[in-house]
Backbone as XML, in Angstrom:
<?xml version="1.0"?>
<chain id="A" units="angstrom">
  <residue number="1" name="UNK">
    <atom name="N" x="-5.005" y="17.642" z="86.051"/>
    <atom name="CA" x="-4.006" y="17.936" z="85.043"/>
    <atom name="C" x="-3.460" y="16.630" z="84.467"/>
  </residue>
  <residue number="2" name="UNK">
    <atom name="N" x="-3.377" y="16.993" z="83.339"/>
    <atom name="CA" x="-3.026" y="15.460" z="82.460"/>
    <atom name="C" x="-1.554" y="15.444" z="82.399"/>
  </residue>
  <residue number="3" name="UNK">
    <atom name="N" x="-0.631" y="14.164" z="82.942"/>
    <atom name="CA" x="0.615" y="14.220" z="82.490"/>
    <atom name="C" x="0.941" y="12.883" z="81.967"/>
  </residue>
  <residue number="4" name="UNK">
    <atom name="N" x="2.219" y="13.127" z="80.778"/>
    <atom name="CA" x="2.476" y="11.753" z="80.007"/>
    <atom name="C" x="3.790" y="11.859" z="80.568"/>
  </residue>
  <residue number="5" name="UNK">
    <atom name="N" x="4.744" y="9.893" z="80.636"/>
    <atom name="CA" x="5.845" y="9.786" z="81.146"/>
    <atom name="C" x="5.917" y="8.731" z="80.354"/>
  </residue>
  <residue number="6" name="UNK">
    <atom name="N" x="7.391" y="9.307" z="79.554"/>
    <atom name="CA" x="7.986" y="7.590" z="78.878"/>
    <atom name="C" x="8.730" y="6.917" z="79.732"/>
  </residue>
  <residue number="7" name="UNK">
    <atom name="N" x="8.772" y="5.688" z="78.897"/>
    <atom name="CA" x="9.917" y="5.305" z="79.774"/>
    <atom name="C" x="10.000" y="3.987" z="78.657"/>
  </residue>
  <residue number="8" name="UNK">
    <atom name="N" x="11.391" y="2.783" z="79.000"/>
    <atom name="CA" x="11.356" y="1.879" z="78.115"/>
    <atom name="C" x="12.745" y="2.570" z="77.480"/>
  </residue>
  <residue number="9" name="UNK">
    <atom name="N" x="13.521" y="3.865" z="77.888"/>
    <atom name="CA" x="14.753" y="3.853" z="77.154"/>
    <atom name="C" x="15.679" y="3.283" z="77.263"/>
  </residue>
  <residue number="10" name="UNK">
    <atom name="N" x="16.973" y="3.170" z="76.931"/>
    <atom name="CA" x="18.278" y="2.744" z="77.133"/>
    <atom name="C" x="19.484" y="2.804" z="75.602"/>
  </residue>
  <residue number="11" name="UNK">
    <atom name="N" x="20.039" y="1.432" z="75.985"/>
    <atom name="CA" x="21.736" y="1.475" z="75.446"/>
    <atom name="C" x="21.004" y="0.345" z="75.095"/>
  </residue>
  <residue number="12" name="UNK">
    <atom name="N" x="20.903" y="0.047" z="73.066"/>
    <atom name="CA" x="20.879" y="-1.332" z="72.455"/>
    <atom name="C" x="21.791" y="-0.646" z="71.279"/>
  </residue>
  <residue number="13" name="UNK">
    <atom name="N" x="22.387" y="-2.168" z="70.838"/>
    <atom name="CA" x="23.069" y="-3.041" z="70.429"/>
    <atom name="C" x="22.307" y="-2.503" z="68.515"/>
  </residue>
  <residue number="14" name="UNK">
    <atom name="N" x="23.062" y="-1.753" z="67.419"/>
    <atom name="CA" x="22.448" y="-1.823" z="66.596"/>
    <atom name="C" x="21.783" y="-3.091" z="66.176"/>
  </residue>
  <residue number="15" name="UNK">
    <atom name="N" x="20.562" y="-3.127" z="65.390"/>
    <atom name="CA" x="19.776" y="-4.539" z="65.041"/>
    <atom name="C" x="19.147" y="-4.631" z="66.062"/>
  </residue>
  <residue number="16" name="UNK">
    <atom name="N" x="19.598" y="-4.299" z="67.460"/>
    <atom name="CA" x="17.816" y="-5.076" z="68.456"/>
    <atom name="C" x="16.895" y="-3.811" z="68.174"/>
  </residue>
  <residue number="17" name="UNK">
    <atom name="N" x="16.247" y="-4.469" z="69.407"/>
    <atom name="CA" x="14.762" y="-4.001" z="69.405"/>
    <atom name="C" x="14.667" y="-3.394" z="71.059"/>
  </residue>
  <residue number="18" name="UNK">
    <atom name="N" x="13.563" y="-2.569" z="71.027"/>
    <atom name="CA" x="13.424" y="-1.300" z="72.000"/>
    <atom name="C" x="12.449" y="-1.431" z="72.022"/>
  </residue>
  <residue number="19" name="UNK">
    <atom name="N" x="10.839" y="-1.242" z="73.179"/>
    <atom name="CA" x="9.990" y="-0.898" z="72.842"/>
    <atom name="C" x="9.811" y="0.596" z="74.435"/>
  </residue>
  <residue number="20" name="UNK">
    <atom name="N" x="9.038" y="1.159" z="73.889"/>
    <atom name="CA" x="8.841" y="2.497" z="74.748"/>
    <atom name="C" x="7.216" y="2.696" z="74.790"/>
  </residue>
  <residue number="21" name="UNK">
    <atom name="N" x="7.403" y="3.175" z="76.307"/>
    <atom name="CA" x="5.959" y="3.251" z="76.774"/>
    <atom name="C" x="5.515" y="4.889" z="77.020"/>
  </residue>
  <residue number="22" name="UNK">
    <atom name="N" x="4.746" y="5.171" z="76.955"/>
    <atom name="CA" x="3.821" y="6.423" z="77.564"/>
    <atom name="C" x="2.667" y="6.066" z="78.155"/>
  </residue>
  <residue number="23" name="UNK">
    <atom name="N" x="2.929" y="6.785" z="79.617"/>
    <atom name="CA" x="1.616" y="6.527" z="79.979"/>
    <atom name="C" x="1.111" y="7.767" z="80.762"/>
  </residue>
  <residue number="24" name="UNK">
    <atom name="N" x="-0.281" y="7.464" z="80.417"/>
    <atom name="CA" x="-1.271" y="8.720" z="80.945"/>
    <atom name="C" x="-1.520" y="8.682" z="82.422"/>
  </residue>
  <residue number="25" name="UNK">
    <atom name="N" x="-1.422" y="9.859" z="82.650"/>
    <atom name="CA" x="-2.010" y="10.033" z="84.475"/>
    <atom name="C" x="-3.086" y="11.377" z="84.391"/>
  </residue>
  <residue number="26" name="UNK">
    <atom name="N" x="-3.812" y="11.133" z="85.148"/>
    <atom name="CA" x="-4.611" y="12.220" z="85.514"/>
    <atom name="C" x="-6.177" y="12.157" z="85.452"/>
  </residue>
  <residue number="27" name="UNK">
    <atom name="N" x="-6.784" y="12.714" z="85.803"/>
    <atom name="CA" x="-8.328" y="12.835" z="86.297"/>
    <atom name="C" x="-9.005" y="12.334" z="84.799"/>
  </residue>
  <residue number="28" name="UNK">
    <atom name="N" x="-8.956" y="13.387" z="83.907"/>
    <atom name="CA" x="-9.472" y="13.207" z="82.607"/>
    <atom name="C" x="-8.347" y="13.290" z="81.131"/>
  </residue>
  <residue number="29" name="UNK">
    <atom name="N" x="-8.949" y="12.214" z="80.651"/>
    <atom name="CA" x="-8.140" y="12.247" z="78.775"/>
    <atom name="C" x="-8.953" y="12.345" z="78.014"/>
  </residue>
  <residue number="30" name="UNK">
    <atom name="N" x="-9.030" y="13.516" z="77.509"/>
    <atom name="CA" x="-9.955" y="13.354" z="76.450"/>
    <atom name="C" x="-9.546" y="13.894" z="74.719"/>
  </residue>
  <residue number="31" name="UNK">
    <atom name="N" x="-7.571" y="13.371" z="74.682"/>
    <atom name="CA" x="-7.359" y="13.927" z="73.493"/>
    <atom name="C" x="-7.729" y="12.640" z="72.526"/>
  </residue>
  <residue number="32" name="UNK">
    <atom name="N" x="-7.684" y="13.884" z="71.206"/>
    <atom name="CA" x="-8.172" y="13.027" z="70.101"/>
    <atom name="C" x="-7.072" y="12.064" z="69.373"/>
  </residue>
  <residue number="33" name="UNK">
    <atom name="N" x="-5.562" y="12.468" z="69.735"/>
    <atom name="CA" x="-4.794" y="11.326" z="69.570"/>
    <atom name="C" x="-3.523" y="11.389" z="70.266"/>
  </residue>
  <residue number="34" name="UNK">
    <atom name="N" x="-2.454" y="10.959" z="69.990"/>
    <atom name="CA" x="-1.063" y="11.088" z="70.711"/>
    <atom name="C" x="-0.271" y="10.466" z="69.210"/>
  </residue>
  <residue number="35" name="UNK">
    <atom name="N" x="1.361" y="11.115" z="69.890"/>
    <atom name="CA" x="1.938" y="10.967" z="68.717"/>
    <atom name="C" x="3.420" y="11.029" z="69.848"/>
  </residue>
  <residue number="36" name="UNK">
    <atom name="N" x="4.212" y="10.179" z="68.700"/>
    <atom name="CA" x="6.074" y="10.097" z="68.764"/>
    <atom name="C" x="6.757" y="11.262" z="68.567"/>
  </residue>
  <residue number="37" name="UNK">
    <atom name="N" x="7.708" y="11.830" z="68.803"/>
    <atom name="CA" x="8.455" y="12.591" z="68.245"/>
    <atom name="C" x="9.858" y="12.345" z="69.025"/>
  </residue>
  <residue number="38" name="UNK">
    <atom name="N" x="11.214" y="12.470" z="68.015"/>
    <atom name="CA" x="12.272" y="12.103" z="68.610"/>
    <atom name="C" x="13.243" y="13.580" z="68.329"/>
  </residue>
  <residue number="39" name="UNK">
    <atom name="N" x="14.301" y="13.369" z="69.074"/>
    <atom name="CA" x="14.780" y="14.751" z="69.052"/>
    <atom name="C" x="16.426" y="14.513" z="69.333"/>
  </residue>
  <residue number="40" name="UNK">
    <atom name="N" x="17.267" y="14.497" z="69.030"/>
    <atom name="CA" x="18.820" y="14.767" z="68.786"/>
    <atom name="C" x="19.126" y="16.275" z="69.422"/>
  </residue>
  <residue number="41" name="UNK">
    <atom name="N" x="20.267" y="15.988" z="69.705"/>
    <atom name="CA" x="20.588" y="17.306" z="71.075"/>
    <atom name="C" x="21.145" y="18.604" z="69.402"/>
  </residue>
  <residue number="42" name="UNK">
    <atom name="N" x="20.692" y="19.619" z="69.349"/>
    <atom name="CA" x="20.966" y="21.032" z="68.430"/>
    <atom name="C" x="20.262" y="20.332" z="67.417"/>
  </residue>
  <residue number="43" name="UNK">
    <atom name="N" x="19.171" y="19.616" z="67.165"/>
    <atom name="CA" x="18.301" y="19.541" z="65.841"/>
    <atom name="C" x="16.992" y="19.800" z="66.434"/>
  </residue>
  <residue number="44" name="UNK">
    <atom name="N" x="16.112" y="20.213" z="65.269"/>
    <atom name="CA" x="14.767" y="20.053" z="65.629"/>
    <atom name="C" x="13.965" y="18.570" z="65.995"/>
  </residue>
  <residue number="45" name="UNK">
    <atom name="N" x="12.736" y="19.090" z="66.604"/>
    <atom name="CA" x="11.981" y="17.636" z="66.887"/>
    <atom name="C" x="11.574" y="16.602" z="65.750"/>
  </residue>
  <residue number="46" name="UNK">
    <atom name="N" x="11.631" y="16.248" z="65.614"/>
    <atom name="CA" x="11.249" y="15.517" z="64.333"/>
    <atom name="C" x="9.925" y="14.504" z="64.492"/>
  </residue>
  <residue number="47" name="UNK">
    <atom name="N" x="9.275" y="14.000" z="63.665"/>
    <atom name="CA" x="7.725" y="13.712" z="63.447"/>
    <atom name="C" x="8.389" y="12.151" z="63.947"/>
  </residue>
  <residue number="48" name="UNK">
    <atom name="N" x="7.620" y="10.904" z="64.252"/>
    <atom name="CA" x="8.023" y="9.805" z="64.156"/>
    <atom name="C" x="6.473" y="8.920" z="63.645"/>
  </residue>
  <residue number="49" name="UNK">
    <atom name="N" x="5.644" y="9.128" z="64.637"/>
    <atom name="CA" x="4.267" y="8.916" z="64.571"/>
    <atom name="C" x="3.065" y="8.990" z="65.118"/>
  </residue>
  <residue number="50" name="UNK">
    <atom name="N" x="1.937" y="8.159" z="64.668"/>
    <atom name="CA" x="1.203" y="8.587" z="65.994"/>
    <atom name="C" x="-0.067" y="8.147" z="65.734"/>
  </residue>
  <residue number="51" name="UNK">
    <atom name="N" x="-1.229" y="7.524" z="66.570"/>
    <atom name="CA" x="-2.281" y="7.159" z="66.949"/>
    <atom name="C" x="-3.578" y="7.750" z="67.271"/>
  </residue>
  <residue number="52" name="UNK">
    <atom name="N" x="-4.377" y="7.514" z="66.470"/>
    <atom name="CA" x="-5.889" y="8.260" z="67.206"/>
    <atom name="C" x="-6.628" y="7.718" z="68.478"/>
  </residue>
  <residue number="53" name="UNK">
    <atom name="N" x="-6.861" y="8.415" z="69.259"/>
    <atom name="CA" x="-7.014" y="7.577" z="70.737"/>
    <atom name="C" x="-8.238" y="6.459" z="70.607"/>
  </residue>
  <residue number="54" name="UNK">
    <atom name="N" x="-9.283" y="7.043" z="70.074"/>
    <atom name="CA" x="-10.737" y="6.824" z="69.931"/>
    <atom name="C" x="-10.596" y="5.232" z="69.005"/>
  </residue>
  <residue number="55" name="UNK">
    <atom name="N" x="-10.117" y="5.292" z="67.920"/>
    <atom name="CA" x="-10.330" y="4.055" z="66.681"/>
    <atom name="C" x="-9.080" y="3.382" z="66.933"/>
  </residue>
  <residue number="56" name="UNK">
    <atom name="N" x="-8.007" y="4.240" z="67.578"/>
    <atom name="CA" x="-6.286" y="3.599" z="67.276"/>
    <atom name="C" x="-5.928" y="3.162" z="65.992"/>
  </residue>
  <residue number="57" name="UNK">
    <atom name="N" x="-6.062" y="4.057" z="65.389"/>
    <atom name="CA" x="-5.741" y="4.364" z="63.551"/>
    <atom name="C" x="-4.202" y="4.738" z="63.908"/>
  </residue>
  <residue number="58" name="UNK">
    <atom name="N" x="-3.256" y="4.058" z="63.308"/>
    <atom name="CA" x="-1.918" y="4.052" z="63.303"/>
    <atom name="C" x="-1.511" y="5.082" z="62.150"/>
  </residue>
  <residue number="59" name="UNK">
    <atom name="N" x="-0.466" y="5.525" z="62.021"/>
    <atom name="CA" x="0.712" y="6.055" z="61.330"/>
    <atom name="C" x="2.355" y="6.020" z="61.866"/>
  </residue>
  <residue number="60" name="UNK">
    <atom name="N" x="2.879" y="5.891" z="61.170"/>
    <atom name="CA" x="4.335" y="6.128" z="60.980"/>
    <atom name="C" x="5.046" y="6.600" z="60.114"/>
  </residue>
  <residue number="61" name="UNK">
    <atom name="N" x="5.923" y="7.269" z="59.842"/>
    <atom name="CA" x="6.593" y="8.166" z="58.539"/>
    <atom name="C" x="7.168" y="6.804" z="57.955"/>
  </residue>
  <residue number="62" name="UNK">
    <atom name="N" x="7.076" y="7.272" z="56.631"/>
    <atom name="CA" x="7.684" y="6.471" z="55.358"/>
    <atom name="C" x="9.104" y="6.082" z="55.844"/>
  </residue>
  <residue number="63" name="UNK">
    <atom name="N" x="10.013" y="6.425" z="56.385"/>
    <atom name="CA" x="11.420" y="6.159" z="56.669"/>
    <atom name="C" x="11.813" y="5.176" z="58.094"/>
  </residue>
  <residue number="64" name="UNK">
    <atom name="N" x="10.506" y="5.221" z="58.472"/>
    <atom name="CA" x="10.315" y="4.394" z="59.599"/>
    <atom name="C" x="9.506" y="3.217" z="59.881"/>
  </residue>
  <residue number="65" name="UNK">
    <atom name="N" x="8.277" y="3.379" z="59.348"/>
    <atom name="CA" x="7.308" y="2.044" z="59.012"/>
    <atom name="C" x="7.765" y="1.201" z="58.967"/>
  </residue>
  <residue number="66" name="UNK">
    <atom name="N" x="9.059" y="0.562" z="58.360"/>
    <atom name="CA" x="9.162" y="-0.687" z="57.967"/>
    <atom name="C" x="9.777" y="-1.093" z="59.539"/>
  </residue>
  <residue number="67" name="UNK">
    <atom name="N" x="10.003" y="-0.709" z="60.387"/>
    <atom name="CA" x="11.013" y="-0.907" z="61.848"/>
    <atom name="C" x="9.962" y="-0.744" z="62.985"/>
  </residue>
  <residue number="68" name="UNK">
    <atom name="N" x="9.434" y="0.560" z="62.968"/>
    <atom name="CA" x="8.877" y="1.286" z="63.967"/>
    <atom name="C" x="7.256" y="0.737" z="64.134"/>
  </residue>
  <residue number="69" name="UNK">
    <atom name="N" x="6.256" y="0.236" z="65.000"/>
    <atom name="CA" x="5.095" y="0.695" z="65.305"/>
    <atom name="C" x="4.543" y="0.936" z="66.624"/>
  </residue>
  <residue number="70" name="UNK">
    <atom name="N" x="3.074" y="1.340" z="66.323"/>
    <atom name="CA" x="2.891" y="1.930" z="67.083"/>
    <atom name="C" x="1.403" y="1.502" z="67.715"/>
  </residue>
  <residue number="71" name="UNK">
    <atom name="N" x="1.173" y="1.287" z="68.725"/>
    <atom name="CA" x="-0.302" y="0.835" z="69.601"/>
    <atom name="C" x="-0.537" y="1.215" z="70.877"/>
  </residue>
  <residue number="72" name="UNK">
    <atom name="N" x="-1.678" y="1.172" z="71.189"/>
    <atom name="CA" x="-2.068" y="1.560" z="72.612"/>
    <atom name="C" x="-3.094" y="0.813" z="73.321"/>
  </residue>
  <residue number="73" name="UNK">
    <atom name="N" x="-3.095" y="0.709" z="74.652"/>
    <atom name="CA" x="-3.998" y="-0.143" z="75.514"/>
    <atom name="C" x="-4.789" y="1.606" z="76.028"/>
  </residue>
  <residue number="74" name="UNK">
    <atom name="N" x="-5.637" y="1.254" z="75.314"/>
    <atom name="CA" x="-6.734" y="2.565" z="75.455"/>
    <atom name="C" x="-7.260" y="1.958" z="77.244"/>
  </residue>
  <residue number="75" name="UNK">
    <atom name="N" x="-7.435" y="1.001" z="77.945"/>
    <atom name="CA" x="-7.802" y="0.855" z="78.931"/>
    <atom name="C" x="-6.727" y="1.383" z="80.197"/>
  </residue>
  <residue number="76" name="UNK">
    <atom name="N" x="-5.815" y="1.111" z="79.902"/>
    <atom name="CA" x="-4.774" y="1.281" z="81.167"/>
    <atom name="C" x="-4.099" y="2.611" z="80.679"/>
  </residue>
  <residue number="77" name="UNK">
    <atom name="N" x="-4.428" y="2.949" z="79.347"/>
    <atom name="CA" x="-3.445" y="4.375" z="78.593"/>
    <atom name="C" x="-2.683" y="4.558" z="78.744"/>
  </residue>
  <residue number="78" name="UNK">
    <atom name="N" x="-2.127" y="3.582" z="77.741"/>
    <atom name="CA" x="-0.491" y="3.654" z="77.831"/>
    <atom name="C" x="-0.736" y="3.630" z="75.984"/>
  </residue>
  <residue number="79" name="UNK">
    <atom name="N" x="0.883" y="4.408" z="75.667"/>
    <atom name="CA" x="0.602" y="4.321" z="74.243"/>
    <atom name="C" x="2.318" y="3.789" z="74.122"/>
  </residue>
  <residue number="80" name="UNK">
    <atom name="N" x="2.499" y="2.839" z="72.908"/>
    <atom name="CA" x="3.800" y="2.162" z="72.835"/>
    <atom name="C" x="4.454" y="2.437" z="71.634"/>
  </residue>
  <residue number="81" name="UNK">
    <atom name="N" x="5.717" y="2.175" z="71.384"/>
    <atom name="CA" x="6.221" y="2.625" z="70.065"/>
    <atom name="C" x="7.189" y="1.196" z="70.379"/>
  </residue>
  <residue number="82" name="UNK">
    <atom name="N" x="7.229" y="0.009" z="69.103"/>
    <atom name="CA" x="7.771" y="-0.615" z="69.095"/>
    <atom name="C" x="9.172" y="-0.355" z="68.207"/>
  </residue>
  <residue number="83" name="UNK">
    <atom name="N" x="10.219" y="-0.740" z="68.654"/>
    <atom name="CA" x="11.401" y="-0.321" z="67.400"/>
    <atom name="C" x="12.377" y="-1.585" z="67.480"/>
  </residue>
  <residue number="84" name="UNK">
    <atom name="N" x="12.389" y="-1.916" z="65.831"/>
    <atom name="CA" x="13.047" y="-3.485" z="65.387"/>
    <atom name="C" x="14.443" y="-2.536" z="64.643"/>
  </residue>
  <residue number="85" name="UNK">
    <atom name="N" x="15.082" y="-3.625" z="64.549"/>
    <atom name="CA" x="16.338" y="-3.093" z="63.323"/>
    <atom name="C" x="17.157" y="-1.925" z="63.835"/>
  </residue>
  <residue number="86" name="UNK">
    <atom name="N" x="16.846" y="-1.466" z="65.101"/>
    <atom name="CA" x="17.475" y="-0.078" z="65.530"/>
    <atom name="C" x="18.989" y="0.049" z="64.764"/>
  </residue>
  <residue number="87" name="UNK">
    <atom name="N" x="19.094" y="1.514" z="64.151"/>
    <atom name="CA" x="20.321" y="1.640" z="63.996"/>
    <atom name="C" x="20.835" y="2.976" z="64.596"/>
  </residue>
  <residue number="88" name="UNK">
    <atom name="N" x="22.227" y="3.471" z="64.273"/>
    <atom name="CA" x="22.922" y="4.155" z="65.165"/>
    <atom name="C" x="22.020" y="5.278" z="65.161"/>
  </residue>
  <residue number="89" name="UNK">
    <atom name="N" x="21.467" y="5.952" z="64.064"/>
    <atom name="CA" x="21.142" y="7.454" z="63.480"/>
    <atom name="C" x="19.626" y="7.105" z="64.210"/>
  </residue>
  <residue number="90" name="UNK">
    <atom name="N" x="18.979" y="6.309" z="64.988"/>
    <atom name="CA" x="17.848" y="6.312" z="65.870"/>
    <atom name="C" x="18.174" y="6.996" z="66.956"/>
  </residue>
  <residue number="91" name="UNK">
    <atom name="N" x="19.517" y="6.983" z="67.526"/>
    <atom name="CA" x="20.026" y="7.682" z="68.247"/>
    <atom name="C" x="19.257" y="9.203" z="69.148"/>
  </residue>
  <residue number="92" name="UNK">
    <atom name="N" x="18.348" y="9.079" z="69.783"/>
    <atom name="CA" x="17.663" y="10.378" z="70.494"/>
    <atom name="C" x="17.265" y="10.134" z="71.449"/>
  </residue>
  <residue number="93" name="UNK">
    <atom name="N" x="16.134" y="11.309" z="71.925"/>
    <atom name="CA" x="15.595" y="11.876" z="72.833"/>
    <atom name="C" x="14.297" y="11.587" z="72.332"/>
  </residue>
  <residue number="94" name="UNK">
    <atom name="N" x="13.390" y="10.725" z="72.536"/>
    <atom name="CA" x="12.205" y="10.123" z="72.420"/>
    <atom name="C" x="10.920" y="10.773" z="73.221"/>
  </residue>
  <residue number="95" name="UNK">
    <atom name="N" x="9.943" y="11.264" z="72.677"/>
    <atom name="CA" x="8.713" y="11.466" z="73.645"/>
    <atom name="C" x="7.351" y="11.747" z="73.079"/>
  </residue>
  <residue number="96" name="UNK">
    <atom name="N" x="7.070" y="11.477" z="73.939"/>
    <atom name="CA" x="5.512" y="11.640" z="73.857"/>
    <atom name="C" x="4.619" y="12.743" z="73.644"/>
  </residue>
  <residue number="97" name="UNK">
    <atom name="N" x="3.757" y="12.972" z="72.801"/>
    <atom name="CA" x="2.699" y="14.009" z="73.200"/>
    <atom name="C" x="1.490" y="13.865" z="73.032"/>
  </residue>
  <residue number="98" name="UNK">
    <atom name="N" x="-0.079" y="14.659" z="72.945"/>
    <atom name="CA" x="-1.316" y="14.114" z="73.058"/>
    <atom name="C" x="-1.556" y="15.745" z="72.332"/>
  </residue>
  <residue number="99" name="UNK">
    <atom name="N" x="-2.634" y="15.726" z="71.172"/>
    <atom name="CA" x="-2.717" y="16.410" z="70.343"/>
    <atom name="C" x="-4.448" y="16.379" z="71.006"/>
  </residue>
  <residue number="100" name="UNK">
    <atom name="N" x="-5.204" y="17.702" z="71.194"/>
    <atom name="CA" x="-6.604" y="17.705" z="71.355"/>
    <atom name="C" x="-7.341" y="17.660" z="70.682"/>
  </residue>
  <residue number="101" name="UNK">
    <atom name="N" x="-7.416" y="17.965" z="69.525"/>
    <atom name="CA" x="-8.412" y="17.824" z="68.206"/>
    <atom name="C" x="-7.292" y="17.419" z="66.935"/>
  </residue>
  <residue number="102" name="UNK">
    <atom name="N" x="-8.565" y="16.744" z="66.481"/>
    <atom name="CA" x="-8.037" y="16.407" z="64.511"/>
    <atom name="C" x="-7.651" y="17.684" z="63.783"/>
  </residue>
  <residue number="103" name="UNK">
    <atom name="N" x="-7.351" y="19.086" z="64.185"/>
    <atom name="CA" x="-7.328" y="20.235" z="63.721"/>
    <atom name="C" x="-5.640" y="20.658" z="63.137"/>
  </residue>
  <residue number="104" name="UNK">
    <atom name="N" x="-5.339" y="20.748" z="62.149"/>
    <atom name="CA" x="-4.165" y="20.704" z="61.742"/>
    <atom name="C" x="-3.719" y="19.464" z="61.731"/>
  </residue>
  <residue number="105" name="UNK">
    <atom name="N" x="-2.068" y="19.113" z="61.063"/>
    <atom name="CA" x="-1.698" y="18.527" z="60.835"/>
    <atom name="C" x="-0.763" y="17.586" z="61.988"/>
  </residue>
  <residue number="106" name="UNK">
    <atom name="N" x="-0.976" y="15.876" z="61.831"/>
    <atom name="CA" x="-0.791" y="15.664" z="63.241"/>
    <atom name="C" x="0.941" y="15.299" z="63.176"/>
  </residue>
  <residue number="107" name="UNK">
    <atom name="N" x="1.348" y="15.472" z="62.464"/>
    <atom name="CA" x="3.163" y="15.728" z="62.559"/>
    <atom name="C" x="3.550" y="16.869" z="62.741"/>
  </residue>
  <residue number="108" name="UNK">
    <atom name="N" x="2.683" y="17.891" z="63.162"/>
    <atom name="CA" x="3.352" y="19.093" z="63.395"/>
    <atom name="C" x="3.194" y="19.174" z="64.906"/>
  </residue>
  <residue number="109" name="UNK">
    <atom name="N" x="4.999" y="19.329" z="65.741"/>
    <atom name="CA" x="4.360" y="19.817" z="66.846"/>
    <atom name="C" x="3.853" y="20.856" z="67.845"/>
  </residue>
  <residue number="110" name="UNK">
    <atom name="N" x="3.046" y="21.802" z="67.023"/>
    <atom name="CA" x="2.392" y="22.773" z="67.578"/>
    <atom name="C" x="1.080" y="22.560" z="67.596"/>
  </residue>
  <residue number="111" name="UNK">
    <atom name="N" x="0.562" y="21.709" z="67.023"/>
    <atom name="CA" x="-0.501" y="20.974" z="67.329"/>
    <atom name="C" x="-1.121" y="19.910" z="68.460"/>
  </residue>
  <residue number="112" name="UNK">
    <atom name="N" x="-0.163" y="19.284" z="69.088"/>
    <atom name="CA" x="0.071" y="19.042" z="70.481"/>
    <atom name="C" x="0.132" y="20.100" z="71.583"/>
  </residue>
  <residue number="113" name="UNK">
    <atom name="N" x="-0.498" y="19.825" z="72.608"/>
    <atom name="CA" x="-0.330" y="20.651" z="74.143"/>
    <atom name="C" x="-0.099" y="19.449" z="75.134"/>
  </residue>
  <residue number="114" name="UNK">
    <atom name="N" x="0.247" y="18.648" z="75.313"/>
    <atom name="CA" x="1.226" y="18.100" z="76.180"/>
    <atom name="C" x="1.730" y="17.047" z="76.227"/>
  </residue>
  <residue number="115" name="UNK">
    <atom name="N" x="3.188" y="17.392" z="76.475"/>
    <atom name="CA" x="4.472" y="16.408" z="76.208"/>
    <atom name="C" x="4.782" y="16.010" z="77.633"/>
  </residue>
  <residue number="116" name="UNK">
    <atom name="N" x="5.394" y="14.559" z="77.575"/>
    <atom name="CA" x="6.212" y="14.088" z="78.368"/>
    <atom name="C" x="7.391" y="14.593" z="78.368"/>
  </residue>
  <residue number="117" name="UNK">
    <atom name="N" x="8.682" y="14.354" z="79.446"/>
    <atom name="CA" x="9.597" y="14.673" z="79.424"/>
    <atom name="C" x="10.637" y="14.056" z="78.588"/>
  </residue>
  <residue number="118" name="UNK">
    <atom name="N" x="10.677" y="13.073" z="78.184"/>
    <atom name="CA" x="11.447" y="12.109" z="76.625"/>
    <atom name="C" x="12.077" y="11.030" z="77.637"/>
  </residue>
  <residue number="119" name="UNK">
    <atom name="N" x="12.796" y="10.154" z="76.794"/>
    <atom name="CA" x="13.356" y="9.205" z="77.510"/>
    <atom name="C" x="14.394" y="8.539" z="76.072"/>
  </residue>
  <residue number="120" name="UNK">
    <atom name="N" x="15.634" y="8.903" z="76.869"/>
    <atom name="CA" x="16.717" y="8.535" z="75.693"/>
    <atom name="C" x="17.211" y="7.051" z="75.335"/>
  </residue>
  <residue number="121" name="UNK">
    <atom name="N" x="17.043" y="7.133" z="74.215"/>
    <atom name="CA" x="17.406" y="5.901" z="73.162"/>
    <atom name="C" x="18.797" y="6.060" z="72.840"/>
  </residue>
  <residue number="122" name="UNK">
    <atom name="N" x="19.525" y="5.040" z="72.994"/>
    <atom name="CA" x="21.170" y="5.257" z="72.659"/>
    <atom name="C" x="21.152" y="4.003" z="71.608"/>
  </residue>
  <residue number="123" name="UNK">
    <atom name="N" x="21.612" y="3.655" z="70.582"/>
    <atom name="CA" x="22.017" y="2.533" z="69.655"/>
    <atom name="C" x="23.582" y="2.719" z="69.420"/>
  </residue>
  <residue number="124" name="UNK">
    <atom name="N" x="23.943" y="2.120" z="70.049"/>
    <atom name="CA" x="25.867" y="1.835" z="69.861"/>
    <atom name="C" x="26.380" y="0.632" z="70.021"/>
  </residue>
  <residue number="125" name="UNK">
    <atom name="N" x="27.433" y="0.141" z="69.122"/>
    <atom name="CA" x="27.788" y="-1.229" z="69.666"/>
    <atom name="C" x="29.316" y="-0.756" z="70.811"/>
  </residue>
</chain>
């Protein structure tokens, strides 16, 4: 059984920087990519980004790109989300998931089957 675990959260300082890890455990991986999603306590999940496992073809949403990226050490499988400029409204519940095929759209998360448990990001001075 495949499980993902972030980690890399905490309490920064608007303007720093955060970076967050996921990493893979288990016998076999054989999804076709993994992706970000952050989540605020009574909102929906929201898209952030996400990686093809195979080529590590990046994305990030337009509102985030310029702060946020994203890479992975396909050997040790871990997948990272770097974050510069943090400001308050970054503020969430951060996590991971691994999407099995290119089939649908990869910001949607019903297209994913398995998530980590998140790992919270606080930005406050």
């Amino acid at each position: 059984q495949v499980q993902l675990v972030e980690s890399g959260g905490g309490l920064v300082q608007p303007g720093g920087s955060l970076t967050l890890s996921c990493s893979v455990s288990g016998q076999t991986f054989n999804a076709y990519g993994m992706g970000w999603f952050r989540q605020t306590l009574g909102k929906e999940r929201e898209f952030v980004g996400g990686i093809t496992w195979s080529a590590g073809a990046t994305y990030v949403v337009d509102s985030l790109k310029d702060r946020f990226t994203i890479s992975r050490d396909s050997v040790k499988k871990i997948m990272f989300l770097q974050m510069n400029r943090l400001k308050i409204e970054d503020t969430a519940v951060y996590f991971c998931a691994a999407r099995p095929s290119r089939t649908g759209s990869f910001g949607l998360p019903d297209v994913y089957d398995t998530w980590g448990r998140g790992t919270q990001v606080t930005v406050s001075s």
